[in-house]
Short mmCIF file of C-alpha atoms in Angstrom, two decimals:
data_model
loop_
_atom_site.label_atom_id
_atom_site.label_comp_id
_atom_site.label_asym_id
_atom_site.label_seq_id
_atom_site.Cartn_x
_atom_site.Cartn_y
_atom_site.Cartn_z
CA UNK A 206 -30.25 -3.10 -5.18
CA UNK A 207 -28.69 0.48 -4.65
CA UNK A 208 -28.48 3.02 -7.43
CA UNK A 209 -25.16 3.73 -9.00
CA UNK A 210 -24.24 7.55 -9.37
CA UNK A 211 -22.23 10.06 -8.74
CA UNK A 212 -22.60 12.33 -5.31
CA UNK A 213 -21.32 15.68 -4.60
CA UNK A 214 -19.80 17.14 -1.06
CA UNK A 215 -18.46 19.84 0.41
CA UNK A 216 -16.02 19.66 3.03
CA UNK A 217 -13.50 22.20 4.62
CA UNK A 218 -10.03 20.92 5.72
CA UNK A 219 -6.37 22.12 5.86
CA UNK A 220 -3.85 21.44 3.65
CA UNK A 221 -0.38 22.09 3.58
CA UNK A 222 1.53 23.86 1.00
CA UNK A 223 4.73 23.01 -0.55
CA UNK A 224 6.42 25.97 1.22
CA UNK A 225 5.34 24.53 4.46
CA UNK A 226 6.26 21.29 4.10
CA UNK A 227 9.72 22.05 2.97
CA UNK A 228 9.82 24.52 6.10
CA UNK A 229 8.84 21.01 8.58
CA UNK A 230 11.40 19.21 6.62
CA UNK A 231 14.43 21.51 7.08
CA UNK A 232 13.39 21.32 11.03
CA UNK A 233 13.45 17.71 11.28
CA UNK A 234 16.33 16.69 9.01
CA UNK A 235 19.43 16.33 10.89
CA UNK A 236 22.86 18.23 9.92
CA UNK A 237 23.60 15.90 7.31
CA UNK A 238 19.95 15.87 5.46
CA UNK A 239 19.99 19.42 5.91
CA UNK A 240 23.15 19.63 4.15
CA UNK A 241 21.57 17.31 0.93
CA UNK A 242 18.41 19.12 1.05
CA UNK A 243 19.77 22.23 0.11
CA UNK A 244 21.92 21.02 -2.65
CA UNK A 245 19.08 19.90 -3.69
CA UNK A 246 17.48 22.66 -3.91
CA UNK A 247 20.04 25.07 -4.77
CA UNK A 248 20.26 22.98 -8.05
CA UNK A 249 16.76 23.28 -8.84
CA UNK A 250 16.54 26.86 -7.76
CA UNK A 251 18.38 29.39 -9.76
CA UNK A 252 18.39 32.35 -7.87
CA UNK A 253 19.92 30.75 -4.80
CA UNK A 254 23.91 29.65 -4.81
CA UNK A 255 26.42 28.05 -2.82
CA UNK A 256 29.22 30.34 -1.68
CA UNK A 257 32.57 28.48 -1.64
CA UNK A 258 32.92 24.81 -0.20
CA UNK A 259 33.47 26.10 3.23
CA UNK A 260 31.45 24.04 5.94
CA UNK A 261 29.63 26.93 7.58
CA UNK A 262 25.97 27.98 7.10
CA UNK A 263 25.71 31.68 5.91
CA UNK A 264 22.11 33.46 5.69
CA UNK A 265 22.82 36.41 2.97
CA UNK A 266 19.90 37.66 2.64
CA UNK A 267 21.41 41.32 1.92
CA UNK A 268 19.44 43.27 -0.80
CA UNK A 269 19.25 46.72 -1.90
CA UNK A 270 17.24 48.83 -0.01
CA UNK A 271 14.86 49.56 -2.75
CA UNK A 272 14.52 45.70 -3.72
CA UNK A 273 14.01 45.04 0.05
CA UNK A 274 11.11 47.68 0.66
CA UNK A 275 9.41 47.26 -2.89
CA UNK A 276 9.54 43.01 -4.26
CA UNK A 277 9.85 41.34 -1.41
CA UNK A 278 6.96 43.01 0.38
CA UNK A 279 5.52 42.34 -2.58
CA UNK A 280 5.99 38.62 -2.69
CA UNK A 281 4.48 38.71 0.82
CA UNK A 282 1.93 40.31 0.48
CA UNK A 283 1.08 38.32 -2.67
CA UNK A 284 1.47 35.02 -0.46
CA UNK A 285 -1.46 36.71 1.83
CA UNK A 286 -3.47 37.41 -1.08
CA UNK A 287 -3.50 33.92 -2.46
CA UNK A 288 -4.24 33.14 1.30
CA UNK A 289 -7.17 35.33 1.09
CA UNK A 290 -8.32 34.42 -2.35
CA UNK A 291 -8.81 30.72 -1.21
CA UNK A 292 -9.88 31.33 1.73
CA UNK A 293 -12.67 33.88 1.27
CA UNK A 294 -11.41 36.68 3.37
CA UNK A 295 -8.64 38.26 5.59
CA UNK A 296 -6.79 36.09 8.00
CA UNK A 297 -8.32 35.97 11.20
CA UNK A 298 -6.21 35.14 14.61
CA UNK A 299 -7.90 32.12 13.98
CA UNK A 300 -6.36 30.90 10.77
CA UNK A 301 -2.70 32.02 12.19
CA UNK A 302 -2.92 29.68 15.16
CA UNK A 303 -3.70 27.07 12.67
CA UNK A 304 -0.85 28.06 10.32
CA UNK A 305 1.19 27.73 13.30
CA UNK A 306 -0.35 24.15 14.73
CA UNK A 307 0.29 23.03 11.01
CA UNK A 308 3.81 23.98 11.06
CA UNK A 309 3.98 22.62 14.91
CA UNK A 310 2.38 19.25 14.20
CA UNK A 311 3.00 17.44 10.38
CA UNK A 312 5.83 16.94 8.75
CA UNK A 313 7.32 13.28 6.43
CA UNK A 314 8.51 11.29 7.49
CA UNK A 315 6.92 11.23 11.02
CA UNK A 316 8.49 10.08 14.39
CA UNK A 317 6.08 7.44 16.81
CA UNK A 318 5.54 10.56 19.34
CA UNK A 319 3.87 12.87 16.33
CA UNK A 320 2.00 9.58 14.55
CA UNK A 321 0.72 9.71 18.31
CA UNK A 322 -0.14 13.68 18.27
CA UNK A 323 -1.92 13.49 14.81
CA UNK A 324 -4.11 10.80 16.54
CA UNK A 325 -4.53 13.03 19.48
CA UNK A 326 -5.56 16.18 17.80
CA UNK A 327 -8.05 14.13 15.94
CA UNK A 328 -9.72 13.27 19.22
CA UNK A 329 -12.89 15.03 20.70
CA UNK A 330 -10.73 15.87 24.39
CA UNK A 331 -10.94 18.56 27.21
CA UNK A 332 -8.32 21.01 27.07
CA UNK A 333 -6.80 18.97 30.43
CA UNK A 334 -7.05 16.03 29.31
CA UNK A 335 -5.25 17.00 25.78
CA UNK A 336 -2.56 18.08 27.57
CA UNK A 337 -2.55 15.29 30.22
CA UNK A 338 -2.26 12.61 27.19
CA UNK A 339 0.16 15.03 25.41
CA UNK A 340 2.28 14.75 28.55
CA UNK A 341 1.92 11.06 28.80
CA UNK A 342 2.79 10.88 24.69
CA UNK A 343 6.14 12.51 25.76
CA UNK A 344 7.18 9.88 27.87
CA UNK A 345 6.64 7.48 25.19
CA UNK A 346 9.80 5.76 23.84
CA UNK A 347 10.68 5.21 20.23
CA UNK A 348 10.07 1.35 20.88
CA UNK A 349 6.37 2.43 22.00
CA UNK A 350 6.70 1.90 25.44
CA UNK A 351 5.51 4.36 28.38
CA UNK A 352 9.28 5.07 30.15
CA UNK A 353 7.67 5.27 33.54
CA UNK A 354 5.07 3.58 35.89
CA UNK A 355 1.69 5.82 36.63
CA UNK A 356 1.97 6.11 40.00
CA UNK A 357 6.08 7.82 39.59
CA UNK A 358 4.17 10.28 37.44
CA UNK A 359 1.12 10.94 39.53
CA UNK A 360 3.59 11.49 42.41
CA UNK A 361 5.48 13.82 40.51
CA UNK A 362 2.08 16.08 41.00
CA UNK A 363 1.37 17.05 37.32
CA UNK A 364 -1.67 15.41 37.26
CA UNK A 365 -3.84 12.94 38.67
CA UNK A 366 -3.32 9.10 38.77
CA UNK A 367 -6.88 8.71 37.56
CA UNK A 368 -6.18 11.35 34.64
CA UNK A 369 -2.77 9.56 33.65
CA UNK A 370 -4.58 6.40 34.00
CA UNK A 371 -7.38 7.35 31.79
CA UNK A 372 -4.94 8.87 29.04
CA UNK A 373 -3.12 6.09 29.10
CA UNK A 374 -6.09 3.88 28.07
CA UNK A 375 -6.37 6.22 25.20
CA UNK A 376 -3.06 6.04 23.92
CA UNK A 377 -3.33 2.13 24.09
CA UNK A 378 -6.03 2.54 21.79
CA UNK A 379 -3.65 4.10 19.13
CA UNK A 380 -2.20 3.00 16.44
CA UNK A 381 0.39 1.09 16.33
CA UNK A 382 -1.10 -1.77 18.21
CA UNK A 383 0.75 -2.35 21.18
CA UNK A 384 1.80 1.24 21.74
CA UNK A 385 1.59 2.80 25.03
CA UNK A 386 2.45 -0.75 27.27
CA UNK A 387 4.47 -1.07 30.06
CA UNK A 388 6.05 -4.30 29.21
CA UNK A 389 6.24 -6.92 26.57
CA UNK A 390 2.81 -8.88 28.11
CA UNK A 391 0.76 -5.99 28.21
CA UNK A 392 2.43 -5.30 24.59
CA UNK A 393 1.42 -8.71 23.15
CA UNK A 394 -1.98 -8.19 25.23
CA UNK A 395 -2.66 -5.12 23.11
CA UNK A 396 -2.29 -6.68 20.06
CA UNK A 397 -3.97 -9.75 20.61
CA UNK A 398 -7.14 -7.22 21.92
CA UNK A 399 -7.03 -5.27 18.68
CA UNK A 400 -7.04 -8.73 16.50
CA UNK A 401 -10.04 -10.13 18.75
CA UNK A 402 -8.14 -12.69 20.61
CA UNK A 403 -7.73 -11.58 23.66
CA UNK A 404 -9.72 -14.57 25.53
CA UNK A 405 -8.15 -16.58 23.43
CA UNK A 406 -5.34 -19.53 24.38
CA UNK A 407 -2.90 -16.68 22.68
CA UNK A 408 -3.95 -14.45 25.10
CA UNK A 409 -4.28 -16.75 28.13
CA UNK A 410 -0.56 -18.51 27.11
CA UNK A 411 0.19 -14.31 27.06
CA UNK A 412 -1.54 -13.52 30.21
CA UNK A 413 -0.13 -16.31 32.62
CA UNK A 414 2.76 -18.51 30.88
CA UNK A 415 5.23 -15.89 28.83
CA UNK A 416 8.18 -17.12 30.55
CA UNK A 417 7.34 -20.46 30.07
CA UNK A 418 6.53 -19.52 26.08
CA UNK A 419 9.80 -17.91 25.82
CA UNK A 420 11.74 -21.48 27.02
CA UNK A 421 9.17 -23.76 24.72
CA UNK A 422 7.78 -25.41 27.62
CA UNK A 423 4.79 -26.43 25.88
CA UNK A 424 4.37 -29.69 27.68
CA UNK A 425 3.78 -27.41 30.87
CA UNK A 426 1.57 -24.95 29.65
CA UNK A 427 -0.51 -27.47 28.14
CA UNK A 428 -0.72 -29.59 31.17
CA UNK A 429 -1.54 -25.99 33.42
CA UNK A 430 -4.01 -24.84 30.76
CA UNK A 431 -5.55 -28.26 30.31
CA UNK A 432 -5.23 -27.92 26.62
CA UNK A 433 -3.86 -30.70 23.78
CA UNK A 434 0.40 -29.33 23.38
CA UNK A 435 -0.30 -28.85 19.91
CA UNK A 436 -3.00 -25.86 20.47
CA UNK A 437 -0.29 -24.47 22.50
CA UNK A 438 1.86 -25.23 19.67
CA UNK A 439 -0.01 -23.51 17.10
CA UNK A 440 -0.77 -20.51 19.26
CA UNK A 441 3.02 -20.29 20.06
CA UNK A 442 3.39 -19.26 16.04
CA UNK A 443 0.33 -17.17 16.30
CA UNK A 444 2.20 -15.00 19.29
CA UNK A 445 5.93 -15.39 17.28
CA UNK A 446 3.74 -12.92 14.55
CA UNK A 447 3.32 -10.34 16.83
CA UNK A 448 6.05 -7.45 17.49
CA UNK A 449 7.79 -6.36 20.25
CA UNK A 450 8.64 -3.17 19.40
CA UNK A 451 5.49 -1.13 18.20
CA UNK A 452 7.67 1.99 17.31
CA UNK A 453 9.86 -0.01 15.33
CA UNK A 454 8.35 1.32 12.10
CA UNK A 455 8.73 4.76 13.19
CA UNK A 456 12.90 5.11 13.86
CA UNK A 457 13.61 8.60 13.03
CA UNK A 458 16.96 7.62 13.15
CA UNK A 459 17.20 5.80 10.18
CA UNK A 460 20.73 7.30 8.99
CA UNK A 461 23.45 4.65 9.44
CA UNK A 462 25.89 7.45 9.87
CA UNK A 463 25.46 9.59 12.87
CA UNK A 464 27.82 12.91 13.62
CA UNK A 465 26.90 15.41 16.16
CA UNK A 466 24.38 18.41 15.01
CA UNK A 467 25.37 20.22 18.58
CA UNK A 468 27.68 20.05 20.68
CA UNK A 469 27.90 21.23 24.15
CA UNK A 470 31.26 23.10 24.90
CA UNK A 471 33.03 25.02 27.62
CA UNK A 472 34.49 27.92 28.00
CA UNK A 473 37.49 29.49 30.30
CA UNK A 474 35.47 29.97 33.11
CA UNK A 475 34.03 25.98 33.01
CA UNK A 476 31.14 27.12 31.82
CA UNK A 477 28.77 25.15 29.39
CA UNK A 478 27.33 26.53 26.33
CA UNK A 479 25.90 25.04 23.09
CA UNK A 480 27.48 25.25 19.88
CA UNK A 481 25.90 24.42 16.08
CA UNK A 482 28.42 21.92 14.42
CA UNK A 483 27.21 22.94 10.97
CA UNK A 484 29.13 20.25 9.78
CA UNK A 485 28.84 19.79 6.08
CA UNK A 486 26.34 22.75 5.08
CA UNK A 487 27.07 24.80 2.31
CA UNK A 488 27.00 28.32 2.57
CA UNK A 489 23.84 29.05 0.67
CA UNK A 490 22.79 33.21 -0.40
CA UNK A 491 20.32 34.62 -2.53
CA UNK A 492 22.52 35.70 -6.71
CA UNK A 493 22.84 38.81 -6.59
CA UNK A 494 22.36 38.47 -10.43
CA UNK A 495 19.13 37.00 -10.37
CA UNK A 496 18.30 39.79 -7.95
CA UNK A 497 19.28 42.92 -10.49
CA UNK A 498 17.72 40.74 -13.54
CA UNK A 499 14.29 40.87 -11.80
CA UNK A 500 14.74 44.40 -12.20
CA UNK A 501 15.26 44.70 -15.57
CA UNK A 502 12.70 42.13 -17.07
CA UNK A 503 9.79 44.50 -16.31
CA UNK A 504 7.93 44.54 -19.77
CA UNK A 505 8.68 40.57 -19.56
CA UNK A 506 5.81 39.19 -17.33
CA UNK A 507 6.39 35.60 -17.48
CA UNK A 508 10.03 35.38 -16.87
CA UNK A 509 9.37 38.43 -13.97
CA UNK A 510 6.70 35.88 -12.43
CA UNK A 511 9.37 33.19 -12.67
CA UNK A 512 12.03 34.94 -10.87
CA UNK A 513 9.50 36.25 -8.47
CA UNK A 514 8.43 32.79 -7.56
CA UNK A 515 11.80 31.16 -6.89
CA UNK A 516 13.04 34.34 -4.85
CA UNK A 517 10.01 33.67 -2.83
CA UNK A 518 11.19 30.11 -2.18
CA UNK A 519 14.79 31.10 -1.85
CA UNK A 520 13.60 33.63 1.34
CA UNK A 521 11.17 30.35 2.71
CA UNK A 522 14.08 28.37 2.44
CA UNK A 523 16.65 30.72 4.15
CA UNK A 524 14.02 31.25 6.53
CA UNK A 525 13.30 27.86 6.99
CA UNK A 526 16.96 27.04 8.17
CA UNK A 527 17.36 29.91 10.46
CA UNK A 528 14.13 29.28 12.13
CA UNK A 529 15.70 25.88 12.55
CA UNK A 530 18.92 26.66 13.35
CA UNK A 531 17.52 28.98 16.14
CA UNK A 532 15.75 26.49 17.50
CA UNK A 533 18.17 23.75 17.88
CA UNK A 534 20.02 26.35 19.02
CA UNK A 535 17.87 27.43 22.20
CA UNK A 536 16.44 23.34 22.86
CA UNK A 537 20.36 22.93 23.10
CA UNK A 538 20.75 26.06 25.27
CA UNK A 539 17.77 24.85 27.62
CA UNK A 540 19.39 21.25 28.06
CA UNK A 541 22.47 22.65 29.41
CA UNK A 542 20.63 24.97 32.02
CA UNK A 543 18.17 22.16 33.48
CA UNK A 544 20.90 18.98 33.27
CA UNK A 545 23.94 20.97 35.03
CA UNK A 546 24.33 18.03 36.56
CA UNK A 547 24.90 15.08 33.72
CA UNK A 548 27.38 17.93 31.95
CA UNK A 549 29.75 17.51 35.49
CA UNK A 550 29.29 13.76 36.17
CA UNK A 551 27.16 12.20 33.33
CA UNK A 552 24.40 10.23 32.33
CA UNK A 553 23.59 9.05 35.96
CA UNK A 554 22.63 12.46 37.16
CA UNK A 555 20.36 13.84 34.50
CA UNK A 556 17.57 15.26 35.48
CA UNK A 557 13.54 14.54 34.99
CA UNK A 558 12.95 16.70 31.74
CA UNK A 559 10.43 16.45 29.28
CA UNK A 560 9.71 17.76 26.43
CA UNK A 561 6.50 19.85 27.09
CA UNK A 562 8.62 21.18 30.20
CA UNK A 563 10.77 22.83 27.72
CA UNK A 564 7.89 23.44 25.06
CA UNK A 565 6.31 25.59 28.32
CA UNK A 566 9.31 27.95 28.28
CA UNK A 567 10.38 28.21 25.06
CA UNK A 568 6.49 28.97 24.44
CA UNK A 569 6.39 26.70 21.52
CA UNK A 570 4.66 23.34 20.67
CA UNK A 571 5.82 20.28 22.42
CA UNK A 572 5.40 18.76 18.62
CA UNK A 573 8.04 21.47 17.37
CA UNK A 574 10.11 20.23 20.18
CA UNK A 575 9.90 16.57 19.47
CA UNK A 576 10.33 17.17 15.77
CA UNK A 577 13.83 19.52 15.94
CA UNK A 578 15.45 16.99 18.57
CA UNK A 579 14.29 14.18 16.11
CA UNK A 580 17.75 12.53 14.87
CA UNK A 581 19.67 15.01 16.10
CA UNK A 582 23.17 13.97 18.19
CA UNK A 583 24.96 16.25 20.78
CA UNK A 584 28.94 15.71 21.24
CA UNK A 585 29.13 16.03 25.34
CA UNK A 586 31.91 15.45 27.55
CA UNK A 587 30.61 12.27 28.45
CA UNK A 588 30.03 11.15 24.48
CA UNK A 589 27.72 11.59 21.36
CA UNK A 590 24.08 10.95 22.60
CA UNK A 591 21.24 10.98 20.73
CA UNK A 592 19.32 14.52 21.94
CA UNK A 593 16.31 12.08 22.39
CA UNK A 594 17.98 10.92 25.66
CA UNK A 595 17.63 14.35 27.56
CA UNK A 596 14.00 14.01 27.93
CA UNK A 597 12.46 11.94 30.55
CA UNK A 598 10.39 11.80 33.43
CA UNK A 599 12.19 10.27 36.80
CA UNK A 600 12.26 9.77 40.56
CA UNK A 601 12.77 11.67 43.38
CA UNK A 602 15.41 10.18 46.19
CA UNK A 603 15.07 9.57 50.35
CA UNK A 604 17.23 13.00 50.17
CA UNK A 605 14.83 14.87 47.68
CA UNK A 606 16.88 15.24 44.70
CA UNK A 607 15.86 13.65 41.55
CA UNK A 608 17.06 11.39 39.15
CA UNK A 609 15.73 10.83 36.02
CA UNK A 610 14.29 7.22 34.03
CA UNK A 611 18.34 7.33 32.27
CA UNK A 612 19.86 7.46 35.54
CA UNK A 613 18.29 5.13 36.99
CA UNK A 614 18.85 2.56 33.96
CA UNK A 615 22.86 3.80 34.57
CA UNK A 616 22.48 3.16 37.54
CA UNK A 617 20.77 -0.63 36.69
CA UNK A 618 23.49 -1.03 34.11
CA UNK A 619 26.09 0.10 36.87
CA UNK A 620 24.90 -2.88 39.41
CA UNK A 621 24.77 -5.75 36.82
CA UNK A 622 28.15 -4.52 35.69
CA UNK A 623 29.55 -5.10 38.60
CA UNK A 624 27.66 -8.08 40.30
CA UNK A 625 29.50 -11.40 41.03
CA UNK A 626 28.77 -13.82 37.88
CA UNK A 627 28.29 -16.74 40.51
CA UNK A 628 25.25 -14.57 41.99
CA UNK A 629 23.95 -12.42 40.07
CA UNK A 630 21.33 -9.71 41.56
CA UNK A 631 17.63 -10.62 40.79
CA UNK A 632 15.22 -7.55 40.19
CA UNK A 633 14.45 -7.47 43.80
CA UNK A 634 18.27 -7.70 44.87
CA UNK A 635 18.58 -4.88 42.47
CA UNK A 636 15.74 -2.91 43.78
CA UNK A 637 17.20 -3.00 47.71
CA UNK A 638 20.62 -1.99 45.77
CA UNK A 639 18.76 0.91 44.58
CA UNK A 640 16.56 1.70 47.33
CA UNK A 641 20.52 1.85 49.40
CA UNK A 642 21.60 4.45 46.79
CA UNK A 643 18.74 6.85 47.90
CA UNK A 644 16.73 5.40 44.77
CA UNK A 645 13.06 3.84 45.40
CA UNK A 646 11.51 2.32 42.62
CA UNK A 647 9.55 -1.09 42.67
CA UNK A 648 10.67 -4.50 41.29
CA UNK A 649 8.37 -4.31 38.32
CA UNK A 650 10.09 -1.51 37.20
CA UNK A 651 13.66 -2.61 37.40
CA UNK A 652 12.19 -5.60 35.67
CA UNK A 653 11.01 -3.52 32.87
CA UNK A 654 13.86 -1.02 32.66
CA UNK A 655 16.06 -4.58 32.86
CA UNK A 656 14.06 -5.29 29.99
CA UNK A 657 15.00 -2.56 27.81
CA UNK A 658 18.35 -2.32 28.07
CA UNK A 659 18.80 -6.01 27.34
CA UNK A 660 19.92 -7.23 30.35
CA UNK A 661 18.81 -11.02 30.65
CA UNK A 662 16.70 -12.46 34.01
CA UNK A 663 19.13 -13.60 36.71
CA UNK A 664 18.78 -16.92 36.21
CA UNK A 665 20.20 -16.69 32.93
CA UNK A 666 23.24 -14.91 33.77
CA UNK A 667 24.49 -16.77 36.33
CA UNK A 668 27.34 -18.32 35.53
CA UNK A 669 29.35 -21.43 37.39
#
């Protein structure tokens, strides 16, 4: 029998602070969180104050010159001495790029694509093959399914088919279960692998006889398995427990009520620029009272170290915001350059784009990038759409020009639209429409891209 007692460790790991986390919750929170977060926190904070009810954002952080050269390079310098204190010495380059991959990479609530990132920078990886998998991760969709086939993205020239490949057997061993397939059997396949039951009749009826599951033919698979129909039976409820949607528990759009964050305007010349909505923010500034009291409580060193502390977070804050705002600001501005076509003609013409594309030249994290587009809605001349939808990988045409994954699925929902009811196109009469328009892609992947946009089999459309 073991002994009973207690042990002592030592470890060394990173931890976020308040300030930071409040700082990777302003970036994610759409316009209207963003708007509740800071009445929030302009009611617990005294020394910050709404200005007016007017609907713009205003960053007043105007002091006098002497408060501005003396306290707050105070307060800074006192944040970099607690750094030091716990730390053990100065900050090294180090320690900032950590700072910074902490700011780039956690934040609550948490999308699917960063749940996916935590896992990958827990993993022991090359420095190519984190950012193949990171590149793969970005072509994940909020369902948990990989957008595009391996072999589109290894002819895109990125990186290898064997490297994709191998990432994507990585990913597939996140969690959620499930996440990373390219359809719903190799969804249920992945979960029935991570229970232990993938040799099972779950996983054969899975394998071999999902379209005959989905119509309760159970006499048939029975008879082609050569089992009793009542194992198929029971396995059928096994399967039912499974999900189809991995990502499900990860919507960042939660928020019944969606208004536009951005919105892409033009001006006199036709020419396309992005503009903040700031719909329903309240002009927020640092009191000028609070501000002259701190200078007259001198002999009082508790309520100084009170007002020093919340002026501290009232600068994080209004830093926080503009930081965010700036950002949105130049994802937005980036959008419009690369996708000049979808801003003349639509959603059939955008362009392959993803988000470490735009990470590259913005020179931030893809993570950062991910996180601010998070929720977020652009008003466009063609509608509101979720600034999600921008980013995807995509195909190039028998002329050379390329379409992206959404303009292809257009182009999907374009056919079926217009097919005669009697005959409806099946996924290969689809693919030769396709392959017509200048757009090769194979019959599994107009079946899966059928899939997601809830278009039923041909079969089942037909009508008399």
């Amino acid at each position: 029998m073991s002994a009973i007692g207690l042990h002592q460790s030592l470890s060394q790991q990173q931890a976020l602070s308040p300030q930071m986390r409040q700082s990777l919750e302003i970036l994610q929170a759409n316009t209207l969180e963003l708007g509740q977060l800071l009445r929030q926190v302009t009611a617990l904070n005294p020394t910050l104050e709404i200005e007016g009810d007017a609907d713009e954002l205003e960053y007043d952080t105007t002091v006098e010159e002497e408060y501005d050269s003396e306290v707050l390079d105070d307060l800074q310098d006192d944040w970099r001495d607690d750094w030091i204190t716990q730390k053990g010495g100065s900050m090294s380059d180090d320690d900032i790029a950590r700072q910074e991959h902490q700011y780039a990479s956690i934040v609550a609530p948490i999308t699917l694509q960063q749940h996916l990132v935590e896992q990958l920078n827990m993993s022991e990886l090359s420095d190519h093959m984190y950012k193949v998998v990171s590149y793969l991760i970005g072509n994940i969709n909020d369902r948990g399914f990989l957008d595009s086939n391996i072999e589109d993205l290894a002819q895109l020239g990125e990186f290898s088919w064997d490297d994709l490949q191998q990432a994507l057997i990585l990913i597939q061993g996140y969690d959620p279960a499930g996440v990373g397939a390219r359809d719903l059997r190799e969804c249920l396949l992945l979960q029935l692998n991570f229970m232990g039951l993938g040799h099972s009749i779950e996983g054969r009826i899975v394998e071999g006889h999902l379209d005959d599951l989905a119509r309760r033919r159970y006499q048939e698979i029975a008879r082609a398995m050569g089992v009793s129909p009542d194992a198929v039976s029971i396995a059928a409820e096994n399967i039912s427990f499974l999900t189809p949607d991995p990502g499900a528990t990860f919507d960042a759009t939660s928020n019944p009520h969606v208004s536009a964050d951005v919105e892409f305007l033009a001006d006199e010349e036709g020419r396309f620029y992005a503009n903040l909505t700031d719909q329903g923010l309240p002009k927020i500034r640092i009191s000028n009272h609070y501000k002259d009291l701190l200078s007259r409580v001198k002999n009082d060193a508790a309520t100084q170290k009170f007002l020093k502390e919340n002026l501290h977070e009232s600068r994080q804050i209004l830093h926080a915001v503009s930081q965010r705002q700036e950002t949105l600001l130049r994802i937005s501005s980036e959008i419009i350059k690369r996708q000049a076509g979808f801003m003349q003609k639509g959603m059939r013409y955008l362009q392959p784009m993803t988000m470490m594309d735009v990470a590259d030249t913005l020179e931030v994290h893809a993570a950062t990038i991910s996180r601010a587009v998070a929720g977020k809605y652009v008003r466009t001349p063609h509608g509101l759409i979720e600034m999600r939808r921008f980013f995807t990988s995509g195909y190039t045409t028998k002329e050379g020009d390329q379409v992206s994954n959404t303009g292809v699925k257009e182009a999907i929902q374009q056919l079926v639209a217009k097919e005669n009811p009697a005959k409806p196109l099946s996924d290969s009469g689809i693919e030769k429409a396709l392959k017509a328009d200048g757009i090769k892609v194979a019959r599994r992947t107009v079946a899966k891209y059928r899939e997601q946009l809830g278009i039923l089999p041909s079969h089942l459309r037909k009508r008399r």
